[in-house]
Short mmCIF file of C-alpha atoms in Angstrom, two decimals:
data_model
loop_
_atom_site.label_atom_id
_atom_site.label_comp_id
_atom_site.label_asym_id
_atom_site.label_seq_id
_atom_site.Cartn_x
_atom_site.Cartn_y
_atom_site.Cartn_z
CA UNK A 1 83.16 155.44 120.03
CA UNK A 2 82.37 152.11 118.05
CA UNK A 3 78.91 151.60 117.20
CA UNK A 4 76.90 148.42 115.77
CA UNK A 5 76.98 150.78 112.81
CA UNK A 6 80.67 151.30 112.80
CA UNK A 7 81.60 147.32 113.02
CA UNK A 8 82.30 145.60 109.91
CA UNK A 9 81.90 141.60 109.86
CA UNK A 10 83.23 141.11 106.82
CA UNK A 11 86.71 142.68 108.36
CA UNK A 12 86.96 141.37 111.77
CA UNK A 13 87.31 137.64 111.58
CA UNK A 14 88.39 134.84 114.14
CA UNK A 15 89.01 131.54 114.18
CA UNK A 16 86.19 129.45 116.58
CA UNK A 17 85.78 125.97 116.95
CA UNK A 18 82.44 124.15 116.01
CA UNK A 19 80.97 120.95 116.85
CA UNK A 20 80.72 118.97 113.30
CA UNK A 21 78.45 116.27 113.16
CA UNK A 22 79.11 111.82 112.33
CA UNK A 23 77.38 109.67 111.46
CA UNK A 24 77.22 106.99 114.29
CA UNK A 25 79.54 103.91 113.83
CA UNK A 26 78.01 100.48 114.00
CA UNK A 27 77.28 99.28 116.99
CA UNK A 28 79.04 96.28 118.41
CA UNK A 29 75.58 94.78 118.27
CA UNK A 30 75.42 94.76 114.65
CA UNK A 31 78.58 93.91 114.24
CA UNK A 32 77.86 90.48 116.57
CA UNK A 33 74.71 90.09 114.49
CA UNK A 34 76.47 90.31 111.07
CA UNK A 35 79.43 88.01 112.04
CA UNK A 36 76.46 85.77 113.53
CA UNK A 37 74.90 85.19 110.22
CA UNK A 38 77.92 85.31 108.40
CA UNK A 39 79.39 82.49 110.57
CA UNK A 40 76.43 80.36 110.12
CA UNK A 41 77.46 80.39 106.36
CA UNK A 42 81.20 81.44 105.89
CA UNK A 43 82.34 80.70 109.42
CA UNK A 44 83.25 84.55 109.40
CA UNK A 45 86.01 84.56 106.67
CA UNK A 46 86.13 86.94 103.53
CA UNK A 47 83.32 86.20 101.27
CA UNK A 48 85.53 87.07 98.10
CA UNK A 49 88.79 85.60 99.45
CA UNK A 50 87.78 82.96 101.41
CA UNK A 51 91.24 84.43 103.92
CA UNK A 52 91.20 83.58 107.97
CA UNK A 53 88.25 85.72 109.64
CA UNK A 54 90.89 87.46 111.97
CA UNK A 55 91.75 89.95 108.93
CA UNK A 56 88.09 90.48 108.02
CA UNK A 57 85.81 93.28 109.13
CA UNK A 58 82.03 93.79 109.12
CA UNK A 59 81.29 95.91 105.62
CA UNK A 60 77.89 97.36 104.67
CA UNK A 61 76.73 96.52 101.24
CA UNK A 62 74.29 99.32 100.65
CA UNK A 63 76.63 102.67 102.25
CA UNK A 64 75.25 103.55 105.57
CA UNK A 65 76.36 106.99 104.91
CA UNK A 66 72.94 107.57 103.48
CA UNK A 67 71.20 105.70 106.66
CA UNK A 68 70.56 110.02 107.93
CA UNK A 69 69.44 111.20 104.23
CA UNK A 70 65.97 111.44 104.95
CA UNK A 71 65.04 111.69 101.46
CA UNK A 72 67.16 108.39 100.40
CA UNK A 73 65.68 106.30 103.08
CA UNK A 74 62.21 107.55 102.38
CA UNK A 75 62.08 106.60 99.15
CA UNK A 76 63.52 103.09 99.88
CA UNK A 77 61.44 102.15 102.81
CA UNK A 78 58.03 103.38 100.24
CA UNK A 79 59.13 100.89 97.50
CA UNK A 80 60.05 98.40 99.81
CA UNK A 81 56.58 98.40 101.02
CA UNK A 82 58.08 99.50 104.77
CA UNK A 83 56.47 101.80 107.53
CA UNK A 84 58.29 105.00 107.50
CA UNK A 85 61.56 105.09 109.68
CA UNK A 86 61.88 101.15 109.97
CA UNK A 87 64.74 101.07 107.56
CA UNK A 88 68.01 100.38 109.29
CA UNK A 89 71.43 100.06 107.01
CA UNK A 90 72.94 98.29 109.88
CA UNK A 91 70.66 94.83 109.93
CA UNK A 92 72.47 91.98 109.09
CA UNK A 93 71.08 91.57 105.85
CA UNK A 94 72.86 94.78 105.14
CA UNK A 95 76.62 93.57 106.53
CA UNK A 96 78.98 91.73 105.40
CA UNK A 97 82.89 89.97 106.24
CA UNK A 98 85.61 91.00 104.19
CA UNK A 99 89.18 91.65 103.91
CA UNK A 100 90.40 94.89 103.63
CA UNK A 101 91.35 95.48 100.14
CA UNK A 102 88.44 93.60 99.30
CA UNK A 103 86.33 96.21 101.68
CA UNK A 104 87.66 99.23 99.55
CA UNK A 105 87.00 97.74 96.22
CA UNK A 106 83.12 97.34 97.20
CA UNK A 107 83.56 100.69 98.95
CA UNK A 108 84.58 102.28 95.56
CA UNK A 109 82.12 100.04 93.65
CA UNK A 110 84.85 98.20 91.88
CA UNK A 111 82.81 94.85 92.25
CA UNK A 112 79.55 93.89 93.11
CA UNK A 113 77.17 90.94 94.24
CA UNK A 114 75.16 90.19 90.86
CA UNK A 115 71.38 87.84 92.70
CA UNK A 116 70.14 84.76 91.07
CA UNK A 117 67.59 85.45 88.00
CA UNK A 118 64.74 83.63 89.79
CA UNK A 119 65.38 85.78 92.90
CA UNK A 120 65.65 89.15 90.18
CA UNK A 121 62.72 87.96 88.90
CA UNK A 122 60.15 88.10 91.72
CA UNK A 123 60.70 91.76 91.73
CA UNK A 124 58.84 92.08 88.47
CA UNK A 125 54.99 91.53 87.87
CA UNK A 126 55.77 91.50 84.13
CA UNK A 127 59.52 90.47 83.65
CA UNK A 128 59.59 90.68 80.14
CA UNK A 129 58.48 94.50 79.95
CA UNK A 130 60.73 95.18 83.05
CA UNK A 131 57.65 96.44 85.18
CA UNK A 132 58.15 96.02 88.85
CA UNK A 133 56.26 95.56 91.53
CA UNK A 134 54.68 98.95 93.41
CA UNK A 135 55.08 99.05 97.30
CA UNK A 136 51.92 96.89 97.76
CA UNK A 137 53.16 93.96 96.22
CA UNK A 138 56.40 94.05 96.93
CA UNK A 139 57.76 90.63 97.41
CA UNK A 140 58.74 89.68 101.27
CA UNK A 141 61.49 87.30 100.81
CA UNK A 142 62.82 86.06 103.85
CA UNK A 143 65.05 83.04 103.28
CA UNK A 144 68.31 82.53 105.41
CA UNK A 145 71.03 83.12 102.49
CA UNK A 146 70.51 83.74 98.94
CA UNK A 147 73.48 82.81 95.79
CA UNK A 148 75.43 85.24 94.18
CA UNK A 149 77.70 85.54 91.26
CA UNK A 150 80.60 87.80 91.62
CA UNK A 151 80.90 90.45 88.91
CA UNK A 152 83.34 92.86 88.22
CA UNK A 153 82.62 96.58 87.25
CA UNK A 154 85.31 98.11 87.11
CA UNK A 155 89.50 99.05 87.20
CA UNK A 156 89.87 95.25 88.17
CA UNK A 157 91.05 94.61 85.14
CA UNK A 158 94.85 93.85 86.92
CA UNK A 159 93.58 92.61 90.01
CA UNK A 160 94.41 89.04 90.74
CA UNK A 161 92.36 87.62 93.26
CA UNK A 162 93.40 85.02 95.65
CA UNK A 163 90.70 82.61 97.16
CA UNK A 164 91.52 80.04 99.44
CA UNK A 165 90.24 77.06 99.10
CA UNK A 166 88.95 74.16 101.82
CA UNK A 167 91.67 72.03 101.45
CA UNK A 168 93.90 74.74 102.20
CA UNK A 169 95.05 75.44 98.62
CA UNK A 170 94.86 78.57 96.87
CA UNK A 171 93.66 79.25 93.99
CA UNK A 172 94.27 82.33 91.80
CA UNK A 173 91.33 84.15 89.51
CA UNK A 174 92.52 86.14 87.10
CA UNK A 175 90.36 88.79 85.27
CA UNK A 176 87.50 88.67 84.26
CA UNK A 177 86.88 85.71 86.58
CA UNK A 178 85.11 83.36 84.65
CA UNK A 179 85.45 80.67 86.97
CA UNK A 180 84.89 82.07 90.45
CA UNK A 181 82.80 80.04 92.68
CA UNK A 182 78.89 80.92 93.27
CA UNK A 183 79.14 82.99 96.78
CA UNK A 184 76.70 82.06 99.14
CA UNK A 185 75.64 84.85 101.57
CA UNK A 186 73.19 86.18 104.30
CA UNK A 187 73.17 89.69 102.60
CA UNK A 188 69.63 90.57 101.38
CA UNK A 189 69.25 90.84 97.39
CA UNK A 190 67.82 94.26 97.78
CA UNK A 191 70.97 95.47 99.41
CA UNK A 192 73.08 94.02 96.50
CA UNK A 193 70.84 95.44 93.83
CA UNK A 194 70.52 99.02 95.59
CA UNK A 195 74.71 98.71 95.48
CA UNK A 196 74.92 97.78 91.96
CA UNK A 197 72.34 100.40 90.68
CA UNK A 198 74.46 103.17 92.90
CA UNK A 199 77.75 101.95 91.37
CA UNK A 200 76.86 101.84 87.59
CA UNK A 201 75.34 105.10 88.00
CA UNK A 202 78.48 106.79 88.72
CA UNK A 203 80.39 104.71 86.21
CA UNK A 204 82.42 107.77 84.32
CA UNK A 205 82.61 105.97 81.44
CA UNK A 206 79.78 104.97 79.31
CA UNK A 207 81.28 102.37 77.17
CA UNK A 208 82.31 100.38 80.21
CA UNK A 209 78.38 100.32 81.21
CA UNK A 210 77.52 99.89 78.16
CA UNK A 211 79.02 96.59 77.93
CA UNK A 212 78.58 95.16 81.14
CA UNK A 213 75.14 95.58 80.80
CA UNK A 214 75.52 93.46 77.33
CA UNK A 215 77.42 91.02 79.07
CA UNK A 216 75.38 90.51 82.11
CA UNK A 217 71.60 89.94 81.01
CA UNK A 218 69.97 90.44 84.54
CA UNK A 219 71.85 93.62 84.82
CA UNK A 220 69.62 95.87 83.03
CA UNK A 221 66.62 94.34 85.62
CA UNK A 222 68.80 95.53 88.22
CA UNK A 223 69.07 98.80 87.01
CA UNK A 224 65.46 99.24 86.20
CA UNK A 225 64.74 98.14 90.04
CA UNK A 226 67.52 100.87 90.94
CA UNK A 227 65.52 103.22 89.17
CA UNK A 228 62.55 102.60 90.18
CA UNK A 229 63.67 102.34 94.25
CA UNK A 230 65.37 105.52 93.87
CA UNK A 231 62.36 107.07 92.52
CA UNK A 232 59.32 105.39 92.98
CA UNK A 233 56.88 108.27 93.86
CA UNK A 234 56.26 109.62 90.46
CA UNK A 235 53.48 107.67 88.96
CA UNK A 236 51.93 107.01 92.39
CA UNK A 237 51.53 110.70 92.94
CA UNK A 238 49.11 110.85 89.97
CA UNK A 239 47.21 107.76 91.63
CA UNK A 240 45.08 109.88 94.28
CA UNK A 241 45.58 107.88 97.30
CA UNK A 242 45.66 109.78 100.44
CA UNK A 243 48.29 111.71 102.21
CA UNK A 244 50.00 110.88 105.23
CA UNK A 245 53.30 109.21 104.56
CA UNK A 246 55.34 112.32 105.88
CA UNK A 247 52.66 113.19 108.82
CA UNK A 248 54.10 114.85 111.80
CA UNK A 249 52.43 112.50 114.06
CA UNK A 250 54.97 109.63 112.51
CA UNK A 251 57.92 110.42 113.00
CA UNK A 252 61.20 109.44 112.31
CA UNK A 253 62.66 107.25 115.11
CA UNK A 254 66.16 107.91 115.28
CA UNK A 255 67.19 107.55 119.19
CA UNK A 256 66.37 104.07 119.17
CA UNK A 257 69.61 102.38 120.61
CA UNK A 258 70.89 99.52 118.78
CA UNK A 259 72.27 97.42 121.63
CA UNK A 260 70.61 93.92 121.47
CA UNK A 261 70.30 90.58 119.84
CA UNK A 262 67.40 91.89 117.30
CA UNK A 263 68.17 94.87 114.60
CA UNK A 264 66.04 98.09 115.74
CA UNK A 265 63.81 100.17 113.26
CA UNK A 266 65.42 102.95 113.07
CA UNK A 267 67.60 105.31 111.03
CA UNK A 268 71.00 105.71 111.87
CA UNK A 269 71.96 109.37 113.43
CA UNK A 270 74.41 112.02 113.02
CA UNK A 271 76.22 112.66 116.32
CA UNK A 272 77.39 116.44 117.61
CA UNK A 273 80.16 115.12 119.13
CA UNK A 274 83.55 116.14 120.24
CA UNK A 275 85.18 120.26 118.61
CA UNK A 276 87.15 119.22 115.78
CA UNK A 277 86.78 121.80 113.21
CA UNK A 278 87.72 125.58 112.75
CA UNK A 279 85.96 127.98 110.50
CA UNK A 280 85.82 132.21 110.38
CA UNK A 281 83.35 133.65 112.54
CA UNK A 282 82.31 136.98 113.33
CA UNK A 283 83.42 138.59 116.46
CA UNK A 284 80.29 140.24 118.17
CA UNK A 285 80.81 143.69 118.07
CA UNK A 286 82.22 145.52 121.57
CA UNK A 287 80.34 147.29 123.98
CA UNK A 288 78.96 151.11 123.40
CA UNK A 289 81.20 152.33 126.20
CA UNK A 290 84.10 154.90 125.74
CA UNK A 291 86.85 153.30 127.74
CA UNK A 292 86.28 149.85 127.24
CA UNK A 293 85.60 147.27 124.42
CA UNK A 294 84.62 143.97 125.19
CA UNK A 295 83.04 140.40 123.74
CA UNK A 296 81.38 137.38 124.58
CA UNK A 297 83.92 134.80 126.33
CA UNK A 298 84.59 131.94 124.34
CA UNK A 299 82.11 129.45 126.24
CA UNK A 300 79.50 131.32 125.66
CA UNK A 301 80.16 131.82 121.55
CA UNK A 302 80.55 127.37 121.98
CA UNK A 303 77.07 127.85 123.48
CA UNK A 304 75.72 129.53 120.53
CA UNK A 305 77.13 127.64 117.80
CA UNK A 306 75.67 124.69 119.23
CA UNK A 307 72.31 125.42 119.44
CA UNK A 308 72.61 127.74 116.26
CA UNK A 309 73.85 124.47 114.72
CA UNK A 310 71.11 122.22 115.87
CA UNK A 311 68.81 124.47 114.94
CA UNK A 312 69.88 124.15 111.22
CA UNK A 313 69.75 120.95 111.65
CA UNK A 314 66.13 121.08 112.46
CA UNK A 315 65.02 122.91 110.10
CA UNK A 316 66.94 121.02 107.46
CA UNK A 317 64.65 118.04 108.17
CA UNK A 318 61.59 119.88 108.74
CA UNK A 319 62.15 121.95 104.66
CA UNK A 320 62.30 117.70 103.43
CA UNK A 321 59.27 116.76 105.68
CA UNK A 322 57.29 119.64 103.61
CA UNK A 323 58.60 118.59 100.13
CA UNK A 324 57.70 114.83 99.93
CA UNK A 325 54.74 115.91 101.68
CA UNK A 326 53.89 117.68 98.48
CA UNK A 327 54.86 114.94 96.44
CA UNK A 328 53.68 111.41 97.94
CA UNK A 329 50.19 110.78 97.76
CA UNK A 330 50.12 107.77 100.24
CA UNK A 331 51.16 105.98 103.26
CA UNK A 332 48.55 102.80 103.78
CA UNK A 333 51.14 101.21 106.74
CA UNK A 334 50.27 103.67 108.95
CA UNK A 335 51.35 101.35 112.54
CA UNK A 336 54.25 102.32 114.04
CA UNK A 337 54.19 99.37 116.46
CA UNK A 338 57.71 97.88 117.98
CA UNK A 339 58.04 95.77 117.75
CA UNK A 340 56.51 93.60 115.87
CA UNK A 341 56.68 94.74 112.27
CA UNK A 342 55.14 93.09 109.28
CA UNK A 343 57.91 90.40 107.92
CA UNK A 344 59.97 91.79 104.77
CA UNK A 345 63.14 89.80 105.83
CA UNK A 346 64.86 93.38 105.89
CA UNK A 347 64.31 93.91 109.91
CA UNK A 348 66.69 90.73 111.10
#
């Protein structure tokens, strides 16, 4: 006779399919939006390369992989001066054309979009001391495109980079680049700034920081705005404004579907979609009979796993819900309305 007692887990092991979860994949909404913009500008060719728009693709800036981290978002749309769960990665400001070996550089934060100083500078009440604004001054800058100077990070040391020109010509930059045209682009500045910050803090080596961040003056700004986006509830907490920023009653919207002409507030979701990985799981232990021994048919262990799964899920977000709640202090947007939303030129 086998008895719950008798049955060892650790022992009797089989492989089960799950359900893993991805992150959605932008719509072909945003996608129409971003080569919208971009076409308005670029006509919808590489903004490094300048190369014919039928090799480009549609390339978020800041990594949309962090669109579901509740606590990355958070903390962007509280320094941005945004209503909780307004922040979408895939609004055209956040999108842009490229080429595909220009895509992976960006993707591995090889390069980077380096703003204007006077557009690095409104982020700062006192420039000189490097003190940014808080959440309730943030600046709302809303114009159509903004001028960038293409800077290189790093291993592009012997990469040769081909632009085309609009005679037709091409023209070859060699490393460092000194004389690479000023890019003009739709791309908001705080989506270039959030990818520099992210991409020098990952830089393995420190002398290579060290002297981009001599040779690029506005650079150490941009860092101290990284910082203090990635961050920015510590010296607020000790302020005594009220609580409410992480209040049940707002929630999150994350169904929204992105499907028209105008970028939804909304964060982007994981999906359970199709079985596609295998892991060890337990059997459940056979029946208490003498004669026969049996288990749970394999739709109903898929059943399980599922909601077993979800459930994590849920209580994942729910165990970050109760931790900024202990540490923010405020939340003074506290509409919800959609739309409109106030203007922050982050929404379009």
């Amino acid at each position: 006779m086998v008895t719950w007692d008798t049955w060892s887990t650790r022992t009797h092991y089989e492989e089960v399919e799950e359900p893993l979860p991805e992150l959605e994949g932008i719509t072909s909404a945003a996608k129409d939006r971003a080569r919208q913009a971009d076409f308005n500008v670029n006509k919808g060719r590489c903004l490094i390369e300048n190369s014919d728009a039928s090799w480009t693709e549609v390339v978020d800036v800041l990594h949309r992989i962090n669109g579901d981290a509740n606590d990355v978002m958070n903390r962007l749309e509280w320094a941005w001066g945004m209503n909780r769960g307004t922040l979408n990665l895939d609004t055209r400001r956040n999108l842009t054309i490229l080429s595909p070996n220009m895509r992976i550089r960006l993707r591995y934060g090889e390069w980077s979009l380096l703003p204007e100083p006077s557009v690095i500078r409104r982020f700062f009440f006192d420039v000189e001391n490097m003190k940014p604004h808080n959440r309730w001054n943030f600046p709302k800058l809303e114009d159509e495109t903004y001028k960038y100077t293409f800077i290189p990070l790093h291993d592009m040391e012997d990469v040769y980079i081909s632009r085309q020109e609009e005679d037709g010509s091409v023209t070859i930059h060699e490393y460092p680049y000194p004389n690479f045209p000023v890019l003009t682009s739709h791309i908001h500045p705080t989506f270039a700034i959030m990818h520099i910050g992210v991409s020098l803090s990952i830089m393995v080596d420190p002398v290579k920081r060290a002297e981009l961040l001599e040779k690029h003056d506005w650079l150490t700004h941009v860092v101290t705005l990284y910082d203090k986006w990635s961050d920015p509830f510590v010296e607020e907490m000790y302020r005594g404004v009220d609580y409410g920023f992480m209040s049940s009653a707002k929630p999150v919207m994350r169904m929204r579907r992105d499907n028209g002409p105008c970028t939804p507030p909304r964060r982007i979701p994981f999906q359970w979609t199709h079985l596609k990985g295998k892991r060890r799981a337990p059997r459940a232990p056979p029946t208490n009979t003498a004669n026969s021994q049996t288990r749970p048919k394999k739709r109903q262990k898929l059943t399980r796993l599922k909601e077993d799964a979800l459930d994590f899920h849920d209580e994942e977000i729910l165990d970050v819900q109760e931790w900024f709640g202990t540490r923010l202090s405020s939340w003074v947007d506290e509409s919800f309305s959609y739309p409109p939303l106030a203007p922050n030129g982050l929404h379009e």
